[in-house]
Amino acid sequence: MTKSPESEHPFKAYGYAAQDASGVLSPFNFSRRATGDKDVRFKVLYCGICHSDLHFIKNEWGFTTYPVIPGSCESCVNDLENYCPKQIITYGVPDLDGTRTYGGYSDHMVTDEHFVLRWPENLPLDAGAPLLCAGITTYSPLRHFGLDKPGTKVGVVGLGGLGHVAVKFAKAFGAEVTVFSTNPAKKQEALEGLKADHFVVSKDSEQMQALADIELISMDYVNTAMERVAKSDVRYRFVLDVSKSLKAP
């Protein structure tokens, strides 16, 4: 006989869960597994709300890729946990023992110690909660591509949950930051609130053209282009549109 979520594990837990695709969250009693050799049990004080949660609880994806709790494998050993063939997603999927995983909208959790970190004493828990999703997502590529140093240039596309954290990180690293957004209303927040250096409305063709790495030209403009190159009157480089403009006599 299949056990209920409340009785399948030894430790009682309580949280909020969506029961169907309506996405409505309501009180939910369940249980957490006993800790294994490398597990940590911790009390949940704050849990950031991610837009992915909304997609998941409404079954808009049918699955979700979230911070994983994998077993031991080559991917995990090489810090590539997201490629682990045995990965266990934070919520809504079968755990190693076949029971369902439940996320952080609850009173406590159990996870592998590999994914637990020491929290800085001067960082408020509530303010730092989003860092474990939006923070990691943006911090990781900045570090990976060497953009965590002064004097670098960083472009941030979109000023939403991830974007605003990316701007904060990049500015803290000393980078020159340009924000690209389809919404002109976000300019003040980007420049004054988050201290970005530049703001570009990506739907504005003139603004985008001014920032383009190339200037596409036709063959009949080549001589004028040469003159401009001689005068350094080009942002980066000209590109001839040969296929569309070179006509045989």
mmCIF file of C-alpha atoms in Angstrom:
data_model
loop_
_atom_site.group_PDB
_atom_site.id
_atom_site.type_symbol
_atom_site.label_atom_id
_atom_site.label_comp_id
_atom_site.label_asym_id
_atom_site.label_seq_id
_atom_site.Cartn_x
_atom_site.Cartn_y
_atom_site.Cartn_z
ATOM 1 C CA MET A 1 0.000 0.000 0.000
ATOM 2 C CA THR A 2 1.343 3.402 -0.992
ATOM 3 C CA LYS A 3 2.121 5.650 1.941
ATOM 4 C CA SER A 4 0.887 9.230 2.096
ATOM 5 C CA PRO A 5 3.368 12.121 1.790
ATOM 6 C CA GLU A 6 2.889 12.699 5.517
ATOM 7 C CA SER A 7 3.921 9.194 6.555
ATOM 8 C CA GLU A 8 6.482 8.023 4.000
ATOM 9 C CA HIS A 9 9.433 9.533 5.924
ATOM 10 C CA PRO A 10 10.258 9.817 9.658
ATOM 11 C CA PHE A 11 10.361 13.613 9.968
ATOM 12 C CA LYS A 12 7.085 15.533 9.750
ATOM 13 C CA ALA A 13 7.148 18.698 7.672
ATOM 14 C CA TYR A 14 4.751 21.472 6.784
ATOM 15 C CA GLY A 15 4.557 23.878 3.886
ATOM 16 C CA TYR A 16 2.437 25.224 1.056
ATOM 17 C CA ALA A 17 1.785 23.215 -2.073
ATOM 18 C CA ALA A 18 -0.106 23.494 -5.335
ATOM 19 C CA GLN A 19 -2.476 20.580 -5.735
ATOM 20 C CA ASP A 20 -3.314 21.063 -9.407
ATOM 21 C CA ALA A 21 -2.568 23.163 -12.495
ATOM 22 C CA SER A 22 -4.508 26.102 -11.077
ATOM 23 C CA GLY A 23 -1.304 26.921 -9.231
ATOM 24 C CA VAL A 24 -3.137 27.820 -6.029
ATOM 25 C CA LEU A 25 -0.888 27.224 -3.005
ATOM 26 C CA SER A 26 -2.426 25.856 0.170
ATOM 27 C CA PRO A 27 -1.232 24.321 3.477
ATOM 28 C CA PHE A 28 0.294 20.887 3.033
ATOM 29 C CA ASN A 29 1.537 18.276 5.516
ATOM 30 C CA PHE A 30 4.261 15.907 4.351
ATOM 31 C CA SER A 31 7.521 14.395 5.625
ATOM 32 C CA ARG A 32 11.258 14.630 5.026
ATOM 33 C CA ARG A 33 13.711 11.774 4.737
ATOM 34 C CA ALA A 34 16.222 10.912 7.436
ATOM 35 C CA THR A 35 19.672 12.378 6.889
ATOM 36 C CA GLY A 36 22.236 10.204 5.155
ATOM 37 C CA ASP A 37 26.008 10.213 5.588
ATOM 38 C CA LYS A 38 26.430 13.425 3.593
ATOM 39 C CA ASP A 39 23.094 15.111 4.255
ATOM 40 C CA VAL A 40 22.267 18.263 6.190
ATOM 41 C CA ARG A 41 18.896 19.043 7.759
ATOM 42 C CA PHE A 42 18.146 22.747 8.075
ATOM 43 C CA LYS A 43 15.296 25.017 9.089
ATOM 44 C CA VAL A 44 13.908 27.231 6.333
ATOM 45 C CA LEU A 45 13.648 30.872 7.431
ATOM 46 C CA TYR A 46 13.309 32.538 4.018
ATOM 47 C CA CYS A 47 12.732 31.219 0.519
ATOM 48 C CA GLY A 48 12.952 33.366 -2.596
ATOM 49 C CA ILE A 49 10.100 33.199 -5.098
ATOM 50 C CA CYS A 50 11.377 32.457 -8.588
ATOM 51 C CA HIS A 51 9.396 32.911 -11.799
ATOM 52 C CA SER A 52 10.244 29.296 -12.532
ATOM 53 C CA ASP A 53 8.073 28.358 -9.565
ATOM 54 C CA LEU A 54 5.086 29.895 -11.324
ATOM 55 C CA HIS A 55 5.731 27.933 -14.511
ATOM 56 C CA PHE A 56 6.136 24.751 -12.513
ATOM 57 C CA ILE A 57 3.076 24.962 -10.292
ATOM 58 C CA LYS A 58 0.901 25.730 -13.317
ATOM 59 C CA ASN A 59 2.400 22.793 -15.226
ATOM 60 C CA GLU A 60 3.431 25.075 -18.061
ATOM 61 C CA TRP A 61 6.616 23.053 -18.609
ATOM 62 C CA GLY A 62 5.713 19.670 -17.242
ATOM 63 C CA PHE A 63 9.185 19.558 -15.685
ATOM 64 C CA THR A 64 11.704 21.974 -14.206
ATOM 65 C CA THR A 65 15.492 22.292 -14.025
ATOM 66 C CA TYR A 66 16.406 23.564 -10.587
ATOM 67 C CA PRO A 67 19.415 23.210 -8.185
ATOM 68 C CA VAL A 68 20.079 19.469 -8.142
ATOM 69 C CA ILE A 69 20.809 16.934 -5.391
ATOM 70 C CA PRO A 70 22.759 14.339 -7.406
ATOM 71 C CA GLY A 71 24.534 11.126 -6.583
ATOM 72 C CA SER A 72 28.247 10.596 -7.206
ATOM 73 C CA CYS A 73 29.294 10.628 -10.832
ATOM 74 C CA GLU A 74 31.857 12.122 -13.210
ATOM 75 C CA SER A 75 29.728 15.199 -13.844
ATOM 76 C CA CYS A 76 29.355 15.923 -10.131
ATOM 77 C CA VAL A 77 33.052 15.420 -9.406
ATOM 78 C CA ASN A 78 33.863 17.976 -12.117
ATOM 79 C CA ASP A 79 31.367 20.583 -10.817
ATOM 80 C CA LEU A 80 28.973 19.903 -13.687
ATOM 81 C CA GLU A 81 26.067 18.771 -11.533
ATOM 82 C CA ASN A 82 23.532 20.102 -14.013
ATOM 83 C CA TYR A 83 24.641 17.346 -16.415
ATOM 84 C CA CYS A 84 24.401 14.558 -13.841
ATOM 85 C CA PRO A 85 22.365 11.654 -15.281
ATOM 86 C CA LYS A 86 21.088 10.855 -11.772
ATOM 87 C CA GLN A 87 20.248 14.381 -10.714
ATOM 88 C CA ILE A 88 17.423 14.888 -8.236
ATOM 89 C CA ILE A 89 15.566 18.162 -8.784
ATOM 90 C CA THR A 90 14.563 20.222 -5.757
ATOM 91 C CA TYR A 91 10.830 19.648 -6.048
ATOM 92 C CA GLY A 92 8.142 17.768 -7.901
ATOM 93 C CA VAL A 93 10.179 14.741 -9.030
ATOM 94 C CA PRO A 94 10.963 11.260 -7.651
ATOM 95 C CA ASP A 95 13.801 11.071 -5.126
ATOM 96 C CA LEU A 96 16.303 8.196 -5.075
ATOM 97 C CA ASP A 97 13.909 6.124 -2.985
ATOM 98 C CA GLY A 98 10.964 6.827 -5.277
ATOM 99 C CA THR A 99 9.202 9.316 -3.007
ATOM 100 C CA ARG A 100 8.472 12.837 -4.216
ATOM 101 C CA THR A 101 10.739 15.811 -3.532
ATOM 102 C CA TYR A 102 9.321 18.988 -2.001
ATOM 103 C CA GLY A 103 10.860 22.469 -2.176
ATOM 104 C CA GLY A 104 11.547 25.378 0.109
ATOM 105 C CA TYR A 105 8.042 26.694 0.695
ATOM 106 C CA SER A 106 8.175 24.688 3.923
ATOM 107 C CA ASP A 107 9.540 24.651 7.459
ATOM 108 C CA HIS A 108 12.677 22.568 6.870
ATOM 109 C CA MET A 109 14.610 20.665 4.206
ATOM 110 C CA VAL A 110 17.246 17.954 3.809
ATOM 111 C CA THR A 111 19.990 18.209 1.205
ATOM 112 C CA ASP A 112 23.477 17.022 0.362
ATOM 113 C CA GLU A 113 26.150 18.922 2.301
ATOM 114 C CA HIS A 114 27.851 19.787 -1.005
ATOM 115 C CA PHE A 115 25.104 22.325 -1.648
ATOM 116 C CA VAL A 116 25.198 23.981 1.776
ATOM 117 C CA LEU A 117 27.265 27.106 2.388
ATOM 118 C CA ARG A 118 28.225 29.299 5.309
ATOM 119 C CA TRP A 119 26.105 32.452 5.377
ATOM 120 C CA PRO A 120 27.918 35.795 5.906
ATOM 121 C CA GLU A 121 26.953 37.351 9.230
ATOM 122 C CA ASN A 122 26.582 40.818 7.698
ATOM 123 C CA LEU A 123 24.130 39.675 4.982
ATOM 124 C CA PRO A 124 20.453 39.629 6.074
ATOM 125 C CA LEU A 125 18.875 36.255 5.435
ATOM 126 C CA ASP A 126 15.760 37.678 3.783
ATOM 127 C CA ALA A 127 17.674 40.010 1.460
ATOM 128 C CA GLY A 128 20.017 37.232 0.433
ATOM 129 C CA ALA A 129 17.388 34.601 -0.331
ATOM 130 C CA PRO A 130 17.246 35.376 -4.098
ATOM 131 C CA LEU A 131 21.003 34.856 -4.394
ATOM 132 C CA LEU A 132 20.551 31.096 -4.359
ATOM 133 C CA CYS A 133 18.766 31.263 -7.705
ATOM 134 C CA ALA A 134 19.130 34.551 -9.577
ATOM 135 C CA GLY A 135 22.440 35.191 -7.854
ATOM 136 C CA ILE A 136 24.071 31.911 -8.813
ATOM 137 C CA THR A 137 22.677 32.109 -12.344
ATOM 138 C CA THR A 138 24.376 35.456 -12.994
ATOM 139 C CA TYR A 139 27.438 35.213 -10.738
ATOM 140 C CA SER A 140 28.629 31.959 -12.288
ATOM 141 C CA PRO A 141 29.065 33.222 -15.889
ATOM 142 C CA LEU A 142 30.647 36.468 -14.699
ATOM 143 C CA ARG A 143 33.295 34.436 -12.879
ATOM 144 C CA HIS A 144 33.607 31.822 -15.618
ATOM 145 C CA PHE A 145 34.301 34.360 -18.360
ATOM 146 C CA GLY A 146 36.653 36.500 -16.269
ATOM 147 C CA LEU A 147 34.262 39.431 -15.923
ATOM 148 C CA ASP A 148 34.740 39.681 -12.165
ATOM 149 C CA LYS A 149 37.573 42.193 -12.512
ATOM 150 C CA PRO A 150 37.736 46.005 -12.754
ATOM 151 C CA GLY A 151 37.979 47.416 -16.266
ATOM 152 C CA THR A 152 35.830 44.797 -17.976
ATOM 153 C CA LYS A 153 32.648 45.524 -19.928
ATOM 154 C CA VAL A 154 29.417 43.670 -19.239
ATOM 155 C CA GLY A 155 26.105 43.765 -21.104
ATOM 156 C CA VAL A 156 22.970 42.704 -19.239
ATOM 157 C CA VAL A 157 19.908 41.787 -21.309
ATOM 158 C CA GLY A 158 16.718 42.440 -19.379
ATOM 159 C CA LEU A 159 16.296 44.097 -15.997
ATOM 160 C CA GLY A 160 14.157 41.562 -14.198
ATOM 161 C CA GLY A 161 14.837 39.086 -11.418
ATOM 162 C CA LEU A 162 18.154 37.943 -12.848
ATOM 163 C CA GLY A 163 19.120 41.150 -14.621
ATOM 164 C CA HIS A 164 19.096 43.440 -11.616
ATOM 165 C CA VAL A 165 21.296 41.023 -9.662
ATOM 166 C CA ALA A 166 23.699 40.779 -12.610
ATOM 167 C CA VAL A 167 24.049 44.567 -12.653
ATOM 168 C CA LYS A 168 24.780 44.619 -8.917
ATOM 169 C CA PHE A 169 27.453 41.946 -9.231
ATOM 170 C CA ALA A 170 29.091 43.485 -12.286
ATOM 171 C CA LYS A 171 29.227 46.946 -10.712
ATOM 172 C CA ALA A 172 30.647 45.468 -7.511
ATOM 173 C CA PHE A 173 33.373 43.842 -9.614
ATOM 174 C CA GLY A 174 34.209 47.230 -11.154
ATOM 175 C CA ALA A 175 32.893 46.526 -14.647
ATOM 176 C CA GLU A 176 31.396 49.040 -17.077
ATOM 177 C CA VAL A 177 27.786 47.892 -17.347
ATOM 178 C CA THR A 178 25.305 48.397 -20.179
ATOM 179 C CA VAL A 179 21.693 47.356 -19.669
ATOM 180 C CA PHE A 180 19.595 46.321 -22.681
ATOM 181 C CA SER A 181 15.840 46.411 -22.145
ATOM 182 C CA THR A 182 12.695 46.580 -24.246
ATOM 183 C CA ASN A 183 11.129 48.819 -21.590
ATOM 184 C CA PRO A 184 12.220 52.496 -21.608
ATOM 185 C CA ALA A 185 10.580 52.945 -18.191
ATOM 186 C CA LYS A 186 13.387 50.928 -16.599
ATOM 187 C CA LYS A 187 16.059 53.455 -17.548
ATOM 188 C CA GLN A 188 15.892 55.436 -14.310
ATOM 189 C CA GLU A 189 16.101 52.333 -12.149
ATOM 190 C CA ALA A 190 19.024 51.007 -14.189
ATOM 191 C CA LEU A 191 21.076 54.195 -14.170
ATOM 192 C CA GLU A 192 20.103 55.807 -10.881
ATOM 193 C CA GLY A 193 18.983 52.894 -8.755
ATOM 194 C CA LEU A 194 21.475 50.222 -9.808
ATOM 195 C CA LYS A 195 24.190 52.590 -11.069
ATOM 196 C CA ALA A 196 24.553 51.000 -14.503
ATOM 197 C CA ASP A 197 26.744 53.034 -16.847
ATOM 198 C CA HIS A 198 24.581 52.843 -19.966
ATOM 199 C CA PHE A 199 21.007 51.972 -20.884
ATOM 200 C CA VAL A 200 19.871 50.907 -24.352
ATOM 201 C CA VAL A 201 16.286 50.341 -25.474
ATOM 202 C CA SER A 202 16.675 47.214 -27.569
ATOM 203 C CA LYS A 203 13.528 47.978 -29.606
ATOM 204 C CA ASP A 204 15.047 51.292 -30.701
ATOM 205 C CA SER A 205 16.824 50.537 -33.986
ATOM 206 C CA GLU A 206 18.861 53.753 -33.873
ATOM 207 C CA GLN A 207 20.204 53.014 -30.397
ATOM 208 C CA MET A 208 21.042 49.453 -31.365
ATOM 209 C CA GLN A 209 22.736 50.557 -34.572
ATOM 210 C CA ALA A 210 24.892 52.981 -32.624
ATOM 211 C CA LEU A 211 26.169 50.065 -30.558
ATOM 212 C CA ALA A 212 26.547 47.579 -33.385
ATOM 213 C CA ASP A 213 29.883 45.797 -33.748
ATOM 214 C CA ILE A 214 29.622 46.090 -37.523
ATOM 215 C CA GLU A 215 28.159 48.445 -40.061
ATOM 216 C CA LEU A 216 26.753 46.549 -43.028
ATOM 217 C CA ILE A 217 27.344 48.363 -46.314
ATOM 218 C CA SER A 218 26.779 47.768 -50.027
ATOM 219 C CA MET A 219 29.537 47.628 -52.646
ATOM 220 C CA ASP A 220 28.717 51.059 -54.019
ATOM 221 C CA TYR A 221 29.607 52.520 -50.615
ATOM 222 C CA VAL A 222 33.030 50.872 -50.421
ATOM 223 C CA ASN A 223 35.095 53.926 -51.348
ATOM 224 C CA THR A 224 33.316 56.154 -48.867
ATOM 225 C CA ALA A 225 33.876 53.446 -46.296
ATOM 226 C CA MET A 226 37.604 53.453 -47.059
ATOM 227 C CA GLU A 227 37.715 57.188 -46.484
ATOM 228 C CA ARG A 228 35.938 56.778 -43.172
ATOM 229 C CA VAL A 229 38.329 54.030 -42.121
ATOM 230 C CA ALA A 230 41.243 56.350 -42.842
ATOM 231 C CA LYS A 231 39.648 58.945 -40.574
ATOM 232 C CA SER A 232 38.804 56.339 -37.891
ATOM 233 C CA ASP A 233 35.157 57.175 -38.532
ATOM 234 C CA VAL A 234 33.831 53.694 -37.789
ATOM 235 C CA ARG A 235 32.971 52.162 -34.442
ATOM 236 C CA TYR A 236 34.451 48.727 -35.097
ATOM 237 C CA ARG A 237 34.411 47.495 -38.675
ATOM 238 C CA PHE A 238 32.565 47.707 -41.954
ATOM 239 C CA VAL A 239 31.136 44.560 -43.528
ATOM 240 C CA LEU A 240 30.389 44.409 -47.228
ATOM 241 C CA ASP A 241 27.089 42.800 -48.154
ATOM 242 C CA VAL A 242 28.603 41.119 -51.185
ATOM 243 C CA SER A 243 25.816 38.663 -51.949
ATOM 244 C CA LYS A 244 23.194 41.367 -52.260
ATOM 245 C CA SER A 245 25.156 44.250 -53.746
ATOM 246 C CA LEU A 246 27.923 42.881 -55.999
ATOM 247 C CA LYS A 247 26.469 42.747 -59.488
ATOM 248 C CA ALA A 248 28.380 41.525 -62.529
ATOM 249 C CA PRO A 249 28.425 43.980 -65.469
#
